PDB file of C-alpha atoms in Angstrom:
ATOM      1  CA  MET A   1      72.059 116.051 112.018  1.00 91.00           C
ATOM      2  CA  ARG A   2      73.964 114.550 114.959  1.00 93.00           C
ATOM      3  CA  ILE A   3      77.755 114.402 114.903  1.00 96.00           C
ATOM      4  CA  LEU A   4      80.080 112.754 117.402  1.00 97.00           C
ATOM      5  CA  LEU A   5      83.391 114.622 117.540  1.00 98.00           C
ATOM      6  CA  THR A   6      86.609 113.277 119.062  1.00 98.00           C
ATOM      7  CA  ASN A   7      90.382 113.386 118.522  1.00 98.00           C
ATOM      8  CA  ASP A   8      93.672 112.009 119.823  1.00 96.00           C
ATOM      9  CA  ASP A   9      95.352 115.335 120.672  1.00 96.00           C
ATOM     10  CA  GLY A  10      93.181 115.776 123.757  1.00 96.00           C
ATOM     11  CA  ILE A  11      90.181 117.781 124.900  1.00 96.00           C
ATOM     12  CA  GLY A  12      92.093 121.075 124.897  1.00 94.00           C
ATOM     13  CA  ALA A  13      93.556 120.778 121.400  1.00 96.00           C
ATOM     14  CA  PRO A  14      93.027 123.726 119.027  1.00 96.00           C
ATOM     15  CA  GLY A  15      92.128 121.397 116.163  1.00 97.00           C
ATOM     16  CA  LEU A  16      89.198 119.990 118.130  1.00 97.00           C
ATOM     17  CA  ALA A  17      87.911 123.465 118.984  1.00 95.00           C
ATOM     18  CA  ALA A  18      88.204 124.668 115.385  1.00 96.00           C
ATOM     19  CA  LEU A  19      86.352 121.644 114.053  1.00 97.00           C
ATOM     20  CA  ARG A  20      83.558 121.895 116.613  1.00 96.00           C
ATOM     21  CA  GLU A  21      83.070 125.571 115.801  1.00 95.00           C
ATOM     22  CA  GLU A  22      82.723 124.693 112.116  1.00 96.00           C
ATOM     23  CA  LEU A  23      80.525 121.610 112.494  1.00 96.00           C
ATOM     24  CA  VAL A  24      77.852 123.216 114.695  1.00 95.00           C
ATOM     25  CA  SER A  25      76.463 124.795 111.533  1.00 94.00           C
ATOM     26  CA  LEU A  26      75.441 121.280 110.443  1.00 95.00           C
ATOM     27  CA  GLY A  27      73.543 120.342 113.595  1.00 93.00           C
ATOM     28  CA  GLU A  28      74.087 118.881 117.057  1.00 92.00           C
ATOM     29  CA  VAL A  29      77.743 118.197 117.886  1.00 94.00           C
ATOM     30  CA  THR A  30      78.637 115.970 120.845  1.00 94.00           C
ATOM     31  CA  VAL A  31      82.277 116.157 121.921  1.00 96.00           C
ATOM     32  CA  VAL A  32      83.952 113.256 123.724  1.00 97.00           C
ATOM     33  CA  ALA A  33      87.737 113.414 123.670  1.00 98.00           C
ATOM     34  CA  PRO A  34      90.688 112.055 125.641  1.00 98.00           C
ATOM     35  CA  GLN A  35      91.643 113.985 128.750  1.00 96.00           C
ATOM     36  CA  GLU A  36      95.299 113.992 127.700  1.00 95.00           C
ATOM     37  CA  PRO A  37      97.051 113.847 124.309  1.00 95.00           C
ATOM     38  CA  CYS A  38      97.494 110.269 123.123  1.00 93.00           C
ATOM     39  CA  SER A  39      98.955 110.499 119.642  1.00 91.00           C
ATOM     40  CA  GLY A  40     100.268 107.243 118.252  1.00 91.00           C
ATOM     41  CA  ILE A  41      97.959 105.157 120.423  1.00 94.00           C
ATOM     42  CA  SER A  42      96.299 103.585 117.369  1.00 94.00           C
ATOM     43  CA  HIS A  43      93.157 101.503 118.023  1.00 95.00           C
ATOM     44  CA  SER A  44      93.961 100.531 121.601  1.00 94.00           C
ATOM     45  CA  ILE A  45      91.160 100.356 124.167  1.00 95.00           C
ATOM     46  CA  THR A  46      91.079 100.370 127.962  1.00 95.00           C
ATOM     47  CA  ILE A  47      90.297  96.949 129.446  1.00 95.00           C
ATOM     48  CA  HIS A  48      92.232  96.700 132.730  1.00 95.00           C
ATOM     49  CA  SER A  49      90.808  99.727 134.539  1.00 96.00           C
ATOM     50  CA  PRO A  50      87.641 101.849 134.588  1.00 96.00           C
ATOM     51  CA  ILE A  51      87.377 104.962 132.448  1.00 96.00           C
ATOM     52  CA  THR A  52      86.405 108.194 134.174  1.00 95.00           C
ATOM     53  CA  LEU A  53      84.385 110.826 132.375  1.00 95.00           C
ATOM     54  CA  ARG A  54      84.041 114.475 133.345  1.00 94.00           C
ATOM     55  CA  LYS A  55      82.037 117.355 131.948  1.00 93.00           C
ATOM     56  CA  VAL A  56      83.925 120.366 130.619  1.00 92.00           C
ATOM     57  CA  LYS A  57      82.881 123.552 128.850  1.00 85.00           C
ATOM     58  CA  ASP A  58      84.463 124.834 125.675  1.00 80.00           C
ATOM     59  CA  LYS A  59      85.212 128.519 125.119  1.00 75.00           C
ATOM     60  CA  GLU A  60      81.679 129.043 123.795  1.00 73.00           C
ATOM     61  CA  GLY A  61      80.163 127.421 126.878  1.00 70.00           C
ATOM     62  CA  GLY A  62      79.242 124.224 125.053  1.00 77.00           C
ATOM     63  CA  LEU A  63      79.182 120.955 126.984  1.00 82.00           C
ATOM     64  CA  CYS A  64      81.956 118.480 126.213  1.00 93.00           C
ATOM     65  CA  TYR A  65      83.207 115.298 127.858  1.00 96.00           C
ATOM     66  CA  ALA A  66      86.804 114.437 128.706  1.00 97.00           C
ATOM     67  CA  ALA A  67      87.649 110.757 129.208  1.00 97.00           C
ATOM     68  CA  ASP A  68      90.834 109.283 130.638  1.00 95.00           C
ATOM     69  CA  GLY A  69      90.841 106.738 127.838  1.00 96.00           C
ATOM     70  CA  THR A  70      91.768 106.403 124.196  1.00 97.00           C
ATOM     71  CA  PRO A  71      90.049 107.859 121.125  1.00 98.00           C
ATOM     72  CA  ALA A  72      88.463 104.460 120.438  1.00 97.00           C
ATOM     73  CA  ASP A  73      87.244 104.391 124.058  1.00 97.00           C
ATOM     74  CA  CYS A  74      85.603 107.782 123.567  1.00 98.00           C
ATOM     75  CA  VAL A  75      83.693 106.565 120.524  1.00 98.00           C
ATOM     76  CA  LYS A  76      82.637 103.339 122.232  1.00 97.00           C
ATOM     77  CA  ILE A  77      81.301 105.228 125.262  1.00 95.00           C
ATOM     78  CA  ALA A  78      79.311 107.671 123.152  1.00 95.00           C
ATOM     79  CA  LEU A  79      77.861 105.087 120.775  1.00 94.00           C
ATOM     80  CA  ALA A  80      76.887 102.853 123.693  1.00 91.00           C
ATOM     81  CA  GLY A  81      74.654 105.647 125.014  1.00 89.00           C
ATOM     82  CA  LEU A  82      76.681 106.084 128.203  1.00 88.00           C
ATOM     83  CA  LEU A  83      77.028 109.869 128.145  1.00 87.00           C
ATOM     84  CA  PRO A  84      74.972 111.455 130.951  1.00 80.00           C
ATOM     85  CA  ALA A  85      73.237 113.818 128.525  1.00 66.00           C
ATOM     86  CA  ARG A  86      72.123 110.909 126.317  1.00 63.00           C
ATOM     87  CA  ARG A  87      71.623 108.202 128.925  1.00 60.00           C
ATOM     88  CA  GLY A  88      68.221 106.579 129.282  1.00 56.00           C
ATOM     89  CA  GLY A  89      65.209 106.744 127.044  1.00 50.00           C
ATOM     90  CA  SER A  90      65.216 106.719 123.280  1.00 51.00           C
ATOM     91  CA  GLN A  91      68.228 108.234 121.561  1.00 72.00           C
ATOM     92  CA  GLU A  92      68.623 109.444 118.029  1.00 82.00           C
ATOM     93  CA  PRO A  93      71.678 107.780 116.474  1.00 89.00           C
ATOM     94  CA  PHE A  94      74.697 109.735 115.329  1.00 94.00           C
ATOM     95  CA  ASP A  95      74.961 110.439 111.619  1.00 95.00           C
ATOM     96  CA  ALA A  96      78.750 110.665 111.604  1.00 97.00           C
ATOM     97  CA  VAL A  97      81.809 110.186 113.787  1.00 98.00           C
ATOM     98  CA  VAL A  98      84.374 112.879 113.022  1.00 98.00           C
ATOM     99  CA  SER A  99      87.879 112.730 114.471  1.00 98.00           C
ATOM    100  CA  GLY A 100      90.375 115.604 114.463  1.00 91.00           C
ATOM    101  CA  ILE A 101      91.692 117.920 113.500  1.00 97.00           C
ATOM    102  CA  ASN A 102      94.959 116.120 114.150  1.00 97.00           C
ATOM    103  CA  TRP A 103      98.093 118.260 114.390  1.00 96.00           C
ATOM    104  CA  GLY A 104     100.219 116.552 111.770  1.00 93.00           C
ATOM    105  CA  ALA A 105      99.348 114.586 108.657  1.00 92.00           C
ATOM    106  CA  ASN A 106      98.154 110.999 108.987  1.00 93.00           C
ATOM    107  CA  ALA A 107      99.417 109.640 105.695  1.00 88.00           C
ATOM    108  CA  GLY A 108     101.336 106.549 104.669  1.00 84.00           C
ATOM    109  CA  MET A 109     102.090 104.084 107.437  1.00 85.00           C
ATOM    110  CA  ASN A 110     101.128 106.696 110.033  1.00 87.00           C
ATOM    111  CA  LEU A 111      97.545 105.521 109.528  1.00 90.00           C
ATOM    112  CA  LEU A 112      98.374 102.354 111.469  1.00 92.00           C
ATOM    113  CA  TYR A 113      99.622 104.341 114.472  1.00 92.00           C
ATOM    114  CA  SER A 114      96.998 107.071 114.435  1.00 95.00           C
ATOM    115  CA  GLY A 115      94.463 107.377 117.225  1.00 96.00           C
ATOM    116  CA  THR A 116      92.651 109.940 115.081  1.00 98.00           C
ATOM    117  CA  VAL A 117      92.105 107.454 112.283  1.00 98.00           C
ATOM    118  CA  ALA A 118      91.240 104.673 114.742  1.00 97.00           C
ATOM    119  CA  ALA A 119      88.366 106.712 116.166  1.00 98.00           C
ATOM    120  CA  ALA A 120      86.866 107.168 112.700  1.00 98.00           C
ATOM    121  CA  LEU A 121      87.227 103.437 112.011  1.00 97.00           C
ATOM    122  CA  GLU A 122      85.572 102.629 115.346  1.00 97.00           C
ATOM    123  CA  GLY A 123      82.538 104.624 114.284  1.00 96.00           C
ATOM    124  CA  ALA A 124      82.462 103.093 110.819  1.00 97.00           C
ATOM    125  CA  TRP A 125      82.600  99.587 112.278  1.00 95.00           C
ATOM    126  CA  THR A 126      79.190 100.225 113.870  1.00 94.00           C
ATOM    127  CA  GLY A 127      77.737 101.399 110.572  1.00 94.00           C
ATOM    128  CA  ILE A 128      78.179 105.151 111.097  1.00 96.00           C
ATOM    129  CA  LEU A 129      80.167 107.251 108.636  1.00 98.00           C
ATOM    130  CA  GLY A 130      83.666 107.791 110.038  1.00 98.00           C
ATOM    131  CA  VAL A 131      85.858 110.714 108.983  1.00 98.00           C
ATOM    132  CA  ALA A 132      89.366 111.463 110.249  1.00 98.00           C
ATOM    133  CA  ALA A 133      90.833 114.897 109.518  1.00 98.00           C
ATOM    134  CA  SER A 134      94.517 115.762 109.844  1.00 98.00           C
ATOM    135  CA  LEU A 135      96.451 118.963 109.161  1.00 97.00           C
ATOM    136  CA  GLU A 136      99.979 118.886 107.808  1.00 94.00           C
ATOM    137  CA  ARG A 137     102.446 120.617 110.114  1.00 93.00           C
ATOM    138  CA  GLY A 138     104.058 123.802 108.889  1.00 92.00           C
ATOM    139  CA  PRO A 139     104.370 127.543 109.539  1.00 92.00           C
ATOM    140  CA  GLN A 140     101.287 128.276 107.415  1.00 91.00           C
ATOM    141  CA  ALA A 141      99.106 125.527 108.879  1.00 92.00           C
ATOM    142  CA  ASP A 142      95.606 126.902 109.418  1.00 93.00           C
ATOM    143  CA  PHE A 143      93.140 125.030 111.645  1.00 95.00           C
ATOM    144  CA  GLY A 144      90.320 127.278 110.475  1.00 94.00           C
ATOM    145  CA  ALA A 145      90.947 126.408 106.835  1.00 93.00           C
ATOM    146  CA  ALA A 146      91.273 122.738 107.724  1.00 96.00           C
ATOM    147  CA  ALA A 147      87.994 122.800 109.657  1.00 97.00           C
ATOM    148  CA  GLU A 148      86.121 124.444 106.788  1.00 96.00           C
ATOM    149  CA  THR A 149      87.588 121.954 104.338  1.00 96.00           C
ATOM    150  CA  THR A 150      86.560 119.044 106.563  1.00 98.00           C
ATOM    151  CA  ARG A 151      83.006 120.366 106.880  1.00 98.00           C
ATOM    152  CA  LEU A 152      82.623 120.740 103.127  1.00 97.00           C
ATOM    153  CA  ILE A 153      83.869 117.206 102.490  1.00 97.00           C
ATOM    154  CA  LEU A 154      81.690 115.781 105.270  1.00 98.00           C
ATOM    155  CA  GLU A 155      78.601 117.473 103.834  1.00 97.00           C
ATOM    156  CA  ARG A 156      79.258 115.951 100.437  1.00 96.00           C
ATOM    157  CA  LEU A 157      79.905 112.469 101.824  1.00 97.00           C
ATOM    158  CA  LEU A 158      76.666 112.561 103.809  1.00 96.00           C
ATOM    159  CA  LYS A 159      74.715 113.290 100.624  1.00 95.00           C
ATOM    160  CA  LYS A 160      76.183 110.320  98.763  1.00 94.00           C
ATOM    161  CA  LYS A 161      75.180 106.665  98.862  1.00 93.00           C
ATOM    162  CA  LEU A 162      78.257 105.155 100.485  1.00 95.00           C
ATOM    163  CA  PRO A 163      79.265 101.525 101.002  1.00 93.00           C
ATOM    164  CA  ALA A 164      78.425 100.055 104.390  1.00 92.00           C
ATOM    165  CA  ARG A 165      80.894 100.890 107.157  1.00 94.00           C
ATOM    166  CA  SER A 166      82.547 103.701 105.239  1.00 97.00           C
ATOM    167  CA  ALA A 167      85.545 105.517 106.695  1.00 98.00           C
ATOM    168  CA  PHE A 168      87.741 108.202 105.178  1.00 98.00           C
ATOM    169  CA  SER A 169      91.048 109.832 106.030  1.00 97.00           C
ATOM    170  CA  ILE A 170      91.331 113.484 105.019  1.00 98.00           C
ATOM    171  CA  ASN A 171      94.690 115.256 104.987  1.00 97.00           C
ATOM    172  CA  ILE A 172      94.869 119.026 104.578  1.00 97.00           C
ATOM    173  CA  PRO A 173      98.060 120.811 103.466  1.00 96.00           C
ATOM    174  CA  ALA A 174      99.723 123.444 105.639  1.00 94.00           C
ATOM    175  CA  CYS A 175      98.649 126.494 103.665  1.00 90.00           C
ATOM    176  CA  PRO A 176      95.913 129.152 103.690  1.00 87.00           C
ATOM    177  CA  LEU A 177      92.546 128.157 102.249  1.00 87.00           C
ATOM    178  CA  LYS A 178      93.094 130.306  99.139  1.00 90.00           C
ATOM    179  CA  ASN A 179      96.309 128.429  98.317  1.00 91.00           C
ATOM    180  CA  ILE A 180      94.814 124.923  98.374  1.00 93.00           C
ATOM    181  CA  LYS A 181      95.061 123.569  94.817  1.00 94.00           C
ATOM    182  CA  GLY A 182      92.095 121.216  95.056  1.00 95.00           C
ATOM    183  CA  VAL A 183      90.958 117.850  96.349  1.00 96.00           C
ATOM    184  CA  ARG A 184      92.368 114.528  95.201  1.00 95.00           C
ATOM    185  CA  VAL A 185      91.278 110.976  96.014  1.00 95.00           C
ATOM    186  CA  SER A 186      94.355 108.861  96.614  1.00 93.00           C
ATOM    187  CA  PRO A 187      95.444 105.473  97.971  1.00 89.00           C
ATOM    188  CA  GLN A 188      97.423 105.089 101.155  1.00 89.00           C
ATOM    189  CA  SER A 189     101.148 104.920 100.548  1.00 83.00           C
ATOM    190  CA  THR A 190     102.963 102.063 102.282  1.00 79.00           C
ATOM    191  CA  GLU A 191     106.567 103.183 102.531  1.00 71.00           C
ATOM    192  CA  PHE A 192     108.272 103.113 105.919  1.00 65.00           C
ATOM    193  CA  PHE A 193     110.039 105.902 107.731  1.00 69.00           C
ATOM    194  CA  LYS A 194     113.555 105.454 109.030  1.00 74.00           C
ATOM    195  CA  GLU A 195     113.161 106.126 112.725  1.00 80.00           C
ATOM    196  CA  THR A 196     115.807 107.746 114.906  1.00 85.00           C
ATOM    197  CA  PHE A 197     116.286 106.872 118.573  1.00 90.00           C
ATOM    198  CA  SER A 198     118.349 108.305 121.404  1.00 92.00           C
ATOM    199  CA  CYS A 199     119.643 105.951 124.105  1.00 95.00           C
ATOM    200  CA  SER A 200     121.014 106.701 127.549  1.00 96.00           C
ATOM    201  CA  THR A 201     121.653 104.899 130.826  1.00 97.00           C
ATOM    202  CA  LEU A 202     119.789 106.085 133.915  1.00 96.00           C
ATOM    203  CA  PRO A 203     121.511 106.338 137.318  1.00 96.00           C
ATOM    204  CA  ASP A 204     119.764 103.156 138.477  1.00 96.00           C
ATOM    205  CA  GLY A 205     121.149 101.212 135.520  1.00 95.00           C
ATOM    206  CA  ARG A 206     118.017 101.114 133.392  1.00 96.00           C
ATOM    207  CA  GLU A 207     118.244 101.969 129.711  1.00 95.00           C
ATOM    208  CA  GLU A 208     116.164 104.902 128.464  1.00 95.00           C
ATOM    209  CA  ILE A 209     115.233 104.816 124.773  1.00 94.00           C
ATOM    210  CA  THR A 210     113.416 107.703 123.104  1.00 91.00           C
ATOM    211  CA  LEU A 211     112.043 108.022 119.580  1.00 87.00           C
ATOM    212  CA  VAL A 212     113.334 111.450 118.597  1.00 82.00           C
ATOM    213  CA  GLY A 213     112.478 111.815 114.927  1.00 72.00           C
ATOM    214  CA  GLU A 214     111.792 110.395 111.525  1.00 68.00           C
ATOM    215  CA  ASP A 215     113.600 110.846 108.234  1.00 60.00           C
ATOM    216  CA  LYS A 216     111.236 111.368 105.320  1.00 64.00           C
ATOM    217  CA  ALA A 217     110.952 108.329 103.098  1.00 61.00           C
ATOM    218  CA  VAL A 218     110.695 108.456  99.319  1.00 62.00           C
ATOM    219  CA  PRO A 219     107.027 107.858  98.348  1.00 59.00           C
ATOM    220  CA  LEU A 220     106.274 104.882  96.146  1.00 64.00           C
ATOM    221  CA  SER A 221     103.914 106.640  93.768  1.00 72.00           C
ATOM    222  CA  ASP A 222     103.320 110.162  92.499  1.00 74.00           C
ATOM    223  CA  SER A 223      99.597 109.607  93.125  1.00 78.00           C
ATOM    224  CA  CYS A 224      99.923 108.736  96.821  1.00 81.00           C
ATOM    225  CA  GLU A 225      98.651 111.075  99.488  1.00 86.00           C
ATOM    226  CA  LEU A 226     102.105 112.129 100.721  1.00 85.00           C
ATOM    227  CA  VAL A 227     103.107 113.497  97.322  1.00 86.00           C
ATOM    228  CA  LEU A 228      99.759 115.174  96.652  1.00 91.00           C
ATOM    229  CA  LEU A 229      99.764 116.742 100.110  1.00 91.00           C
ATOM    230  CA  SER A 230     103.231 118.188  99.540  1.00 88.00           C
ATOM    231  CA  GLN A 231     101.942 119.699  96.290  1.00 92.00           C
ATOM    232  CA  GLY A 232      99.158 121.578  98.090  1.00 93.00           C
ATOM    233  CA  TYR A 233      96.218 119.223  97.533  1.00 96.00           C
ATOM    234  CA  VAL A 234      93.703 118.019 100.090  1.00 97.00           C
ATOM    235  CA  THR A 235      93.664 114.225  99.959  1.00 96.00           C
ATOM    236  CA  ILE A 236      90.838 111.791 100.676  1.00 97.00           C
ATOM    237  CA  THR A 237      91.621 108.123 101.228  1.00 96.00           C
ATOM    238  CA  PRO A 238      88.806 105.565 101.670  1.00 97.00           C
ATOM    239  CA  LEU A 239      89.665 103.101 104.428  1.00 96.00           C
ATOM    240  CA  THR A 240      88.738  99.513 105.264  1.00 92.00           C
ATOM    241  CA  PHE A 241      89.215  97.182 108.232  1.00 90.00           C
ATOM    242  CA  ASP A 242      90.380  94.149 106.261  1.00 89.00           C
ATOM    243  CA  LEU A 243      94.160  93.654 106.517  1.00 89.00           C
ATOM    244  CA  THR A 244      94.111  90.393 104.560  1.00 92.00           C
ATOM    245  CA  ARG A 245      96.632  90.180 101.719  1.00 92.00           C
ATOM    246  CA  ARG A 246      94.104  88.743  99.300  1.00 92.00           C
ATOM    247  CA  SER A 247      96.490  88.532  96.347  1.00 93.00           C
ATOM    248  CA  PHE A 248      98.430  85.884  98.296  1.00 95.00           C
ATOM    249  CA  LEU A 249      95.499  84.115  99.950  1.00 93.00           C
ATOM    250  CA  GLU A 250      94.754  81.431  97.353  1.00 93.00           C
ATOM    251  CA  ARG A 251      98.414  80.636  96.824  1.00 94.00           C
ATOM    252  CA  LEU A 252      98.901  80.197 100.565  1.00 93.00           C
ATOM    253  CA  LYS A 253      95.949  77.791 100.729  1.00 90.00           C
ATOM    254  CA  LYS A 254      97.675  75.488  98.222  1.00 90.00           C
ATOM    255  CA  TRP A 255     100.680  74.902 100.435  1.00 89.00           C
ATOM    256  CA  SER A 256     100.784  71.725 102.505  1.00 80.00           C
ATOM    257  CA  TRP A 257      99.811  72.691 106.045  1.00 81.00           C
ATOM    258  CA  VAL A 258     100.197  69.878 108.586  1.00 78.00           C
ATOM    259  CA  HIS A 259      99.516  69.997 112.304  1.00 76.00           C
ATOM    260  CA  PRO A 260     101.096  67.300 114.510  1.00 73.00           C
ATOM    261  CA  ALA A 261      97.662  66.355 115.842  1.00 72.00           C
ATOM    262  CA  CYS A 262      96.064  66.017 112.411  1.00 68.00           C
ATOM    263  CA  PRO A 263      96.824  63.784 109.433  1.00 62.00           C
ATOM    264  CA  ASP A 264      98.072  65.358 106.235  1.00 59.00           C
ATOM    265  CA  PRO A 265      94.994  65.804 103.979  1.00 55.00           C
TER     266      PRO A 265
END
């Protein structure tokens, strides 16, 4: 089995190391991760400058690649066969793109901002199973437990007949492995957080605005991933690329849409 591993917390993140250590039991693991942390970068890609790639060794001496790009960039580079170790000749395709372990849950509207989730979606878009794993923050958060949980879920997904372009977001609660209550499949919640900003004026007259925190919102449903996560459950949310609001699509088509250059039908 061949797994592409990336994240958005950067090449030196403990979640990446824990997940690599766990996934090597499944087969060949290729690591391509951002050089620096880039949380909240979503699905952005680098188009106005080249991306540099350098070889690094993990603590076990394994070869990894650090890119000065985004998580989606890392996946694109690897799947395009541009890594020096895989360049030229025939290449066996990856069986899965795994992203994480993110430090902090990626639940609710955070999915739209998450570079971790974007990397999994980038892999799924090409037809490869994409899995994003995130660990809830807290004093009992355990990357080892989260990595083992992710491996077990990945193994099961790989054995199933999945829809084309499948991607999943896994969230693991901040507790020891023995205290996890179970696994629940849940939809993404869509409530918003009330964001808090600090503002100040710099000596040169410019305004400096900093996002300093978020107040927890009240979840919309007891079955959403935020509630289940807070109760000690691992959550799995199947993801899709389609942002169309289909329940409103046909109604919108019935409205009279007129362009100045075209006659009204």
